[in-house]
PDB file of C-alpha atoms in Angstrom:
ATOM      1  CA  MET J  14      80.929 113.736  38.231  1.00 55.00           C
ATOM      2  CA  ASP J  15      81.001 115.895  35.122  1.00 70.00           C
ATOM      3  CA  ARG J  16      78.480 118.232  36.599  1.00 71.00           C
ATOM      4  CA  ARG J  17      80.537 118.820  39.740  1.00 71.00           C
ATOM      5  CA  ALA J  18      83.682 119.384  37.719  1.00 68.00           C
ATOM      6  CA  ARG J  19      81.911 121.936  35.544  1.00 70.00           C
ATOM      7  CA  GLU J  20      80.614 123.805  38.599  1.00 71.00           C
ATOM      8  CA  ARG J  21      84.108 123.991  40.050  1.00 68.00           C
ATOM      9  CA  SER J  22      85.601 125.266  36.839  1.00 66.00           C
ATOM     10  CA  SER J  23      82.852 127.881  36.469  1.00 66.00           C
ATOM     11  CA  ARG J  24      83.539 129.088  40.015  1.00 65.00           C
ATOM     12  CA  ARG J  25      87.213 129.378  39.259  1.00 61.00           C
ATOM     13  CA  GLY J  26      86.452 131.286  36.083  1.00 56.00           C
ATOM     14  CA  ARG J  27      84.307 133.773  37.923  1.00 55.00           C
ATOM     15  CA  ARG J  28      87.055 134.462  40.378  1.00 53.00           C
ATOM     16  CA  THR J  29      89.708 135.128  37.750  1.00 50.00           C
ATOM     17  CA  GLU J  30      87.511 137.034  35.255  1.00 48.00           C
ATOM     18  CA  GLY J  31      86.645 139.908  37.502  1.00 48.00           C
ATOM     19  CA  ARG J  32      90.173 140.692  38.610  1.00 48.00           C
ATOM     20  CA  ALA J  33      91.328 144.148  37.767  1.00 47.00           C
ATOM     21  CA  GLY J  34      94.811 144.886  38.995  1.00 49.00           C
ATOM     22  CA  GLY J  35      94.879 141.901  41.304  1.00 48.00           C
ATOM     23  CA  LEU J  36      91.640 142.709  43.152  1.00 48.00           C
ATOM     24  CA  PRO J  37      88.866 140.168  43.371  1.00 50.00           C
ATOM     25  CA  ALA J  38      85.854 140.691  41.110  1.00 48.00           C
ATOM     26  CA  ARG J  39      83.562 142.149  43.723  1.00 51.00           C
ATOM     27  CA  ARG J  40      86.125 144.573  45.020  1.00 50.00           C
ATOM     28  CA  ALA J  41      86.973 145.663  41.498  1.00 48.00           C
ATOM     29  CA  GLU J  42      83.321 146.373  40.793  1.00 50.00           C
ATOM     30  CA  SER J  43      82.918 148.434  43.943  1.00 49.00           C
ATOM     31  CA  ALA J  44      86.100 150.328  43.214  1.00 50.00           C
ATOM     32  CA  ALA J  45      84.886 151.111  39.698  1.00 49.00           C
ATOM     33  CA  ARG J  46      81.580 152.515  40.882  1.00 52.00           C
ATOM     34  CA  PRO J  47      81.460 156.219  41.455  1.00 51.00           C
ATOM     35  CA  THR J  48      80.984 157.311  45.020  1.00 51.00           C
ATOM     36  CA  GLU J  49      78.670 160.090  44.023  1.00 52.00           C
ATOM     37  CA  GLY J  50      75.642 157.874  43.593  1.00 51.00           C
ATOM     38  CA  SER J  51      75.801 156.422  47.044  1.00 50.00           C
ATOM     39  CA  PRO J  52      73.804 158.215  49.701  1.00 54.00           C
ATOM     40  CA  ALA J  53      76.605 158.487  52.231  1.00 55.00           C
ATOM     41  CA  GLY J  54      79.207 159.305  49.659  1.00 60.00           C
ATOM     42  CA  ARG J  55      81.173 156.180  50.452  1.00 65.00           C
ATOM     43  CA  PRO J  56      81.594 152.985  48.532  1.00 65.00           C
ATOM     44  CA  ARG J  57      79.287 150.256  49.617  1.00 66.00           C
ATOM     45  CA  ARG J  58      80.847 147.325  51.445  1.00 65.00           C
ATOM     46  CA  VAL J  59      80.180 143.987  49.991  1.00 60.00           C
ATOM     47  CA  ARG J  60      79.761 141.108  52.444  1.00 60.00           C
ATOM     48  CA  ARG J  61      81.411 137.939  51.592  1.00 60.00           C
ATOM     49  CA  GLU J  62      79.276 134.897  51.629  1.00 60.00           C
ATOM     50  CA  SER J  63      80.525 132.368  54.118  1.00 65.00           C
ATOM     51  CA  SER J  64      81.142 129.023  52.593  1.00 75.00           C
ATOM     52  CA  PRO J  65      81.699 125.835  54.578  1.00 73.00           C
ATOM     53  CA  ARG J  66      85.325 125.903  53.578  1.00 74.00           C
ATOM     54  CA  SER J  67      85.872 129.426  54.939  1.00 74.00           C
ATOM     55  CA  ARG J  68      84.095 128.520  58.179  1.00 72.00           C
ATOM     56  CA  TRP J  69      86.341 125.474  58.476  1.00 74.00           C
ATOM     57  CA  ARG J  70      89.432 127.667  57.943  1.00 75.00           C
ATOM     58  CA  ARG J  71      88.263 130.151  60.595  1.00 76.00           C
ATOM     59  CA  GLY J  72      87.707 127.302  63.051  1.00 76.00           C
ATOM     60  CA  LEU J  73      91.108 125.883  62.224  1.00 76.00           C
ATOM     61  CA  ASN J  74      92.747 129.269  62.745  1.00 79.00           C
ATOM     62  CA  ALA J  75      90.960 129.653  66.090  1.00 78.00           C
ATOM     63  CA  ARG J  76      92.212 126.231  67.170  1.00 79.00           C
ATOM     64  CA  ARG J  77      95.727 127.099  66.111  1.00 79.00           C
ATOM     65  CA  ALA J  78      95.583 130.349  68.094  1.00 77.00           C
ATOM     66  CA  ALA J  79      94.362 128.480  71.175  1.00 74.00           C
ATOM     67  CA  ALA J  80      97.102 125.888  70.733  1.00 71.00           C
ATOM     68  CA  ALA J  81      99.680 128.672  70.387  1.00 70.00           C
ATOM     69  CA  GLY J  82      98.475 130.189  73.674  1.00 66.00           C
ATOM     70  CA  ALA J  83      98.710 126.819  75.380  1.00 60.00           C
ATOM     71  CA  THR J  84     102.170 126.299  73.914  1.00 62.00           C
ATOM     72  CA  ARG J  85     103.299 129.638  75.313  1.00 62.00           C
ATOM     73  CA  VAL J  86     102.083 128.595  78.753  1.00 55.00           C
ATOM     74  CA  LEU J  87     103.756 125.200  78.512  1.00 61.00           C
ATOM     75  CA  ALA J  88     106.917 126.583  76.935  1.00 65.00           C
ATOM     76  CA  MET J  89     108.808 126.969  80.186  1.00 71.00           C
ATOM     77  CA  SER J  90     112.528 126.832  80.499  1.00 83.00           C
ATOM     78  CA  THR J  91     114.216 123.639  81.627  1.00 87.00           C
ATOM     79  CA  THR J  92     115.013 125.171  85.010  1.00 90.00           C
ATOM     80  CA  ARG J  93     111.381 126.056  85.613  1.00 88.00           C
ATOM     81  CA  ARG J  94     110.246 122.605  84.573  1.00 88.00           C
ATOM     82  CA  ALA J  95     112.779 121.039  86.940  1.00 91.00           C
ATOM     83  CA  ALA J  96     111.607 123.315  89.754  1.00 92.00           C
ATOM     84  CA  VAL J  97     107.960 122.429  89.148  1.00 92.00           C
ATOM     85  CA  LEU J  98     108.853 118.736  89.004  1.00 93.00           C
ATOM     86  CA  ALA J  99     110.827 119.025  92.266  1.00 95.00           C
ATOM     87  CA  ILE J 100     107.883 120.746  93.962  1.00 95.00           C
ATOM     88  CA  VAL J 101     105.499 118.027  92.768  1.00 95.00           C
ATOM     89  CA  VAL J 102     107.859 115.268  93.970  1.00 95.00           C
ATOM     90  CA  CYS J 103     108.279 116.956  97.375  1.00 94.00           C
ATOM     91  CA  ALA J 104     104.523 117.344  97.722  1.00 93.00           C
ATOM     92  CA  LEU J 105     104.042 113.655  96.945  1.00 92.00           C
ATOM     93  CA  ALA J 106     106.801 112.686  99.385  1.00 91.00           C
ATOM     94  CA  PHE J 107     105.262 114.750 102.200  1.00 90.00           C
ATOM     95  CA  THR J 108     101.836 113.390 101.382  1.00 91.00           C
ATOM     96  CA  LEU J 109     103.030 109.789 101.503  1.00 91.00           C
ATOM     97  CA  ALA J 110     105.531 110.094 104.391  1.00 91.00           C
ATOM     98  CA  VAL J 111     103.052 110.088 107.279  1.00 90.00           C
ATOM     99  CA  PRO J 112     100.921 107.158 106.066  1.00 91.00           C
ATOM    100  CA  LEU J 113     104.059 105.176 105.204  1.00 91.00           C
ATOM    101  CA  ARG J 114     105.575 105.799 108.649  1.00 92.00           C
ATOM    102  CA  THR J 115     102.290 104.799 110.294  1.00 93.00           C
ATOM    103  CA  TYR J 116     102.118 101.667 108.161  1.00 93.00           C
ATOM    104  CA  LEU J 117     105.668 100.603 109.049  1.00 92.00           C
ATOM    105  CA  SER J 118     105.215 101.265 112.773  1.00 93.00           C
ATOM    106  CA  GLN J 119     101.980  99.301 112.774  1.00 95.00           C
ATOM    107  CA  ARG J 120     103.676  96.404 111.001  1.00 94.00           C
ATOM    108  CA  SER J 121     106.371  96.211 113.692  1.00 93.00           C
ATOM    109  CA  GLU J 122     103.745  96.519 116.432  1.00 95.00           C
ATOM    110  CA  ILE J 123     101.711  93.738 114.821  1.00 96.00           C
ATOM    111  CA  SER J 124     104.731  91.407 114.763  1.00 95.00           C
ATOM    112  CA  GLU J 125     105.431  92.148 118.453  1.00 95.00           C
ATOM    113  CA  GLN J 126     101.809  91.491 119.378  1.00 96.00           C
ATOM    114  CA  GLU J 127     101.777  88.223 117.406  1.00 97.00           C
ATOM    115  CA  GLN J 128     104.880  87.079 119.270  1.00 96.00           C
ATOM    116  CA  ARG J 129     103.272  88.019 122.600  1.00 97.00           C
ATOM    117  CA  ARG J 130     100.097  86.165 121.575  1.00 97.00           C
ATOM    118  CA  ASP J 131     102.115  83.000 120.829  1.00 97.00           C
ATOM    119  CA  GLU J 132     103.795  83.225 124.244  1.00 97.00           C
ATOM    120  CA  LEU J 133     100.437  83.666 125.996  1.00 97.00           C
ATOM    121  CA  ARG J 134      98.950  80.718 124.122  1.00 97.00           C
ATOM    122  CA  ALA J 135     101.855  78.550 125.278  1.00 97.00           C
ATOM    123  CA  ASP J 136     101.271  79.727 128.879  1.00 97.00           C
ATOM    124  CA  VAL J 137      97.555  78.967 128.593  1.00 97.00           C
ATOM    125  CA  ALA J 138      98.268  75.460 127.268  1.00 97.00           C
ATOM    126  CA  ARG J 139     100.719  74.790 130.127  1.00 96.00           C
ATOM    127  CA  LEU J 140      98.245  76.049 132.732  1.00 96.00           C
ATOM    128  CA  GLN J 141      95.435  73.968 131.248  1.00 95.00           C
ATOM    129  CA  GLU J 142      97.634  70.871 131.540  1.00 94.00           C
ATOM    130  CA  ARG J 143      98.374  71.779 135.161  1.00 91.00           C
ATOM    131  CA  GLN J 144      94.646  72.291 135.842  1.00 92.00           C
ATOM    132  CA  ALA J 145      93.837  68.905 134.326  1.00 91.00           C
ATOM    133  CA  ALA J 146      96.523  67.292 136.515  1.00 89.00           C
ATOM    134  CA  LEU J 147      95.158  68.968 139.649  1.00 88.00           C
ATOM    135  CA  ASN J 148      91.662  67.657 138.947  1.00 91.00           C
ATOM    136  CA  ASP J 149      92.983  64.190 139.890  1.00 91.00           C
ATOM    137  CA  PRO J 150      92.502  63.593 143.690  1.00 90.00           C
ATOM    138  CA  ALA J 151      95.718  61.539 143.917  1.00 90.00           C
ATOM    139  CA  GLN J 152      97.719  64.459 142.471  1.00 90.00           C
ATOM    140  CA  VAL J 153      96.122  66.860 144.962  1.00 89.00           C
ATOM    141  CA  GLU J 154      97.053  64.548 147.863  1.00 90.00           C
ATOM    142  CA  THR J 155     100.640  64.247 146.641  1.00 90.00           C
ATOM    143  CA  GLU J 156     100.968  68.020 146.322  1.00 88.00           C
ATOM    144  CA  ALA J 157      99.544  68.545 149.828  1.00 89.00           C
ATOM    145  CA  ARG J 158     101.995  66.049 151.366  1.00 89.00           C
ATOM    146  CA  ARG J 159     105.006  67.371 149.514  1.00 88.00           C
ATOM    147  CA  ARG J 160     104.468  71.121 149.597  1.00 88.00           C
ATOM    148  CA  LEU J 161     102.347  71.669 152.667  1.00 88.00           C
ATOM    149  CA  ARG J 162     103.627  68.681 154.702  1.00 87.00           C
ATOM    150  CA  TYR J 163     100.127  67.490 155.466  1.00 90.00           C
ATOM    151  CA  VAL J 164      99.484  63.979 156.773  1.00 90.00           C
ATOM    152  CA  MET J 165      96.370  61.847 156.913  1.00 90.00           C
ATOM    153  CA  PRO J 166      94.687  61.418 160.275  1.00 91.00           C
ATOM    154  CA  GLY J 167      96.381  58.697 162.291  1.00 91.00           C
ATOM    155  CA  GLU J 168      99.742  58.996 160.525  1.00 90.00           C
ATOM    156  CA  THR J 169     102.840  60.139 162.381  1.00 90.00           C
ATOM    157  CA  PRO J 170     105.010  62.532 160.425  1.00 87.00           C
ATOM    158  CA  TYR J 171     108.777  62.260 160.634  1.00 87.00           C
ATOM    159  CA  LEU J 172     111.058  64.975 159.480  1.00 82.00           C
ATOM    160  CA  VAL J 173     114.596  63.878 158.700  1.00 84.00           C
ATOM    161  CA  GLN J 174     117.197  66.567 158.376  1.00 83.00           C
ATOM    162  CA  LEU J 175     120.484  65.735 156.807  1.00 84.00           C
ATOM    163  CA  PRO J 176     123.622  67.795 157.516  1.00 83.00           C
ATOM    164  CA  GLU J 177     123.673  69.234 154.016  1.00 81.00           C
ATOM    165  CA  ASP J 178     120.047  70.306 154.436  1.00 70.00           C
ATOM    166  CA  ASN J 179     120.946  72.582 157.382  1.00 64.00           C
ATOM    167  CA  PRO J 180     122.036  75.995 156.355  1.00 63.00           C
ATOM    168  CA  GLN J 181     125.377  77.018 157.759  1.00 63.00           C
ATOM    169  CA  ALA J 182     124.946  78.817 161.011  1.00 58.00           C
ATOM    170  CA  PRO J 183     126.447  82.239 160.771  1.00 57.00           C
ATOM    171  CA  GLN J 184     129.700  82.342 162.648  1.00 61.00           C
ATOM    172  CA  PRO J 185     129.838  85.017 165.295  1.00 57.00           C
ATOM    173  CA  GLN J 186     131.995  87.891 164.234  1.00 60.00           C
ATOM    174  CA  PRO J 187     134.708  88.806 166.622  1.00 54.00           C
ATOM    175  CA  GLN J 188     133.923  91.961 168.506  1.00 57.00           C
ATOM    176  CA  GLN J 189     136.230  94.821 168.094  1.00 53.00           C
ATOM    177  CA  GLN J 190     138.745  94.766 170.759  1.00 53.00           C
ATOM    178  CA  SER J 191     138.753  97.894 172.687  1.00 48.00           C
ATOM    179  CA  GLY J 192     141.972  99.834 172.866  1.00 51.00           C
ATOM    180  CA  VAL J 193     143.613 101.162 175.967  1.00 55.00           C
ATOM    181  CA  GLY J 194     141.798 100.317 179.157  1.00 64.00           C
ATOM    182  CA  GLY J 195     138.716  98.820 177.439  1.00 75.00           C
ATOM    183  CA  MET J 196     137.474 102.125 176.043  1.00 83.00           C
ATOM    184  CA  ALA J 197     135.603 102.494 172.775  1.00 89.00           C
ATOM    185  CA  TRP J 198     137.304 104.235 169.869  1.00 88.00           C
ATOM    186  CA  TYR J 199     135.322 107.429 170.221  1.00 87.00           C
ATOM    187  CA  GLN J 200     136.192 107.588 173.874  1.00 86.00           C
ATOM    188  CA  GLN J 201     139.820 107.137 172.966  1.00 87.00           C
ATOM    189  CA  LEU J 202     139.524 109.909 170.404  1.00 85.00           C
ATOM    190  CA  TRP J 203     137.984 112.234 172.969  1.00 85.00           C
ATOM    191  CA  ALA J 204     140.643 111.383 175.433  1.00 85.00           C
ATOM    192  CA  THR J 205     143.431 112.237 172.967  1.00 85.00           C
ATOM    193  CA  LEU J 206     141.857 115.584 172.132  1.00 84.00           C
ATOM    194  CA  GLY J 207     141.568 116.505 175.749  1.00 74.00           C
ATOM    195  CA  ARG J 208     145.272 116.079 176.412  1.00 68.00           C
TER     196      ARG J 208
END
């Protein structure tokens, strides 16, 4: 630990010793050198050595600059943000409207078809019962006698009609009585026009 502390203090000392008028040591040295000895007649530029700390600072500054650019892009006014939000909501609504409408219409169609299926199943059950009843020969004979008025060979059928069974015979409507001299109405009309 002592060794590291000594190195740090020696580095600090080097930085402060070479300052002449507020310039760092290296710059002060180059400023003090005469320009006549240099081949181009200019002072020689001294390159700074890049330390890990300076690289870290440059990277941090680059990140800050990128973040500032992103902040400028995102720094929209409230009206613009509201407009962008409204556009996004409308896009979502239009995107979801058609599938939602299809889903709801299919749900109602499914319920109608299920109801129709239940009705058809009831009809099928009733018809199966009727088919089972008609498989019995006695039931077939009864149906033939009642509905078709069939009789077995050697039997004499009698048909009894009661007064309430007879439909009322239509009463004849009285014919129109012809007017003067037994003429039809159109003949009477023609006769009046001819006068």
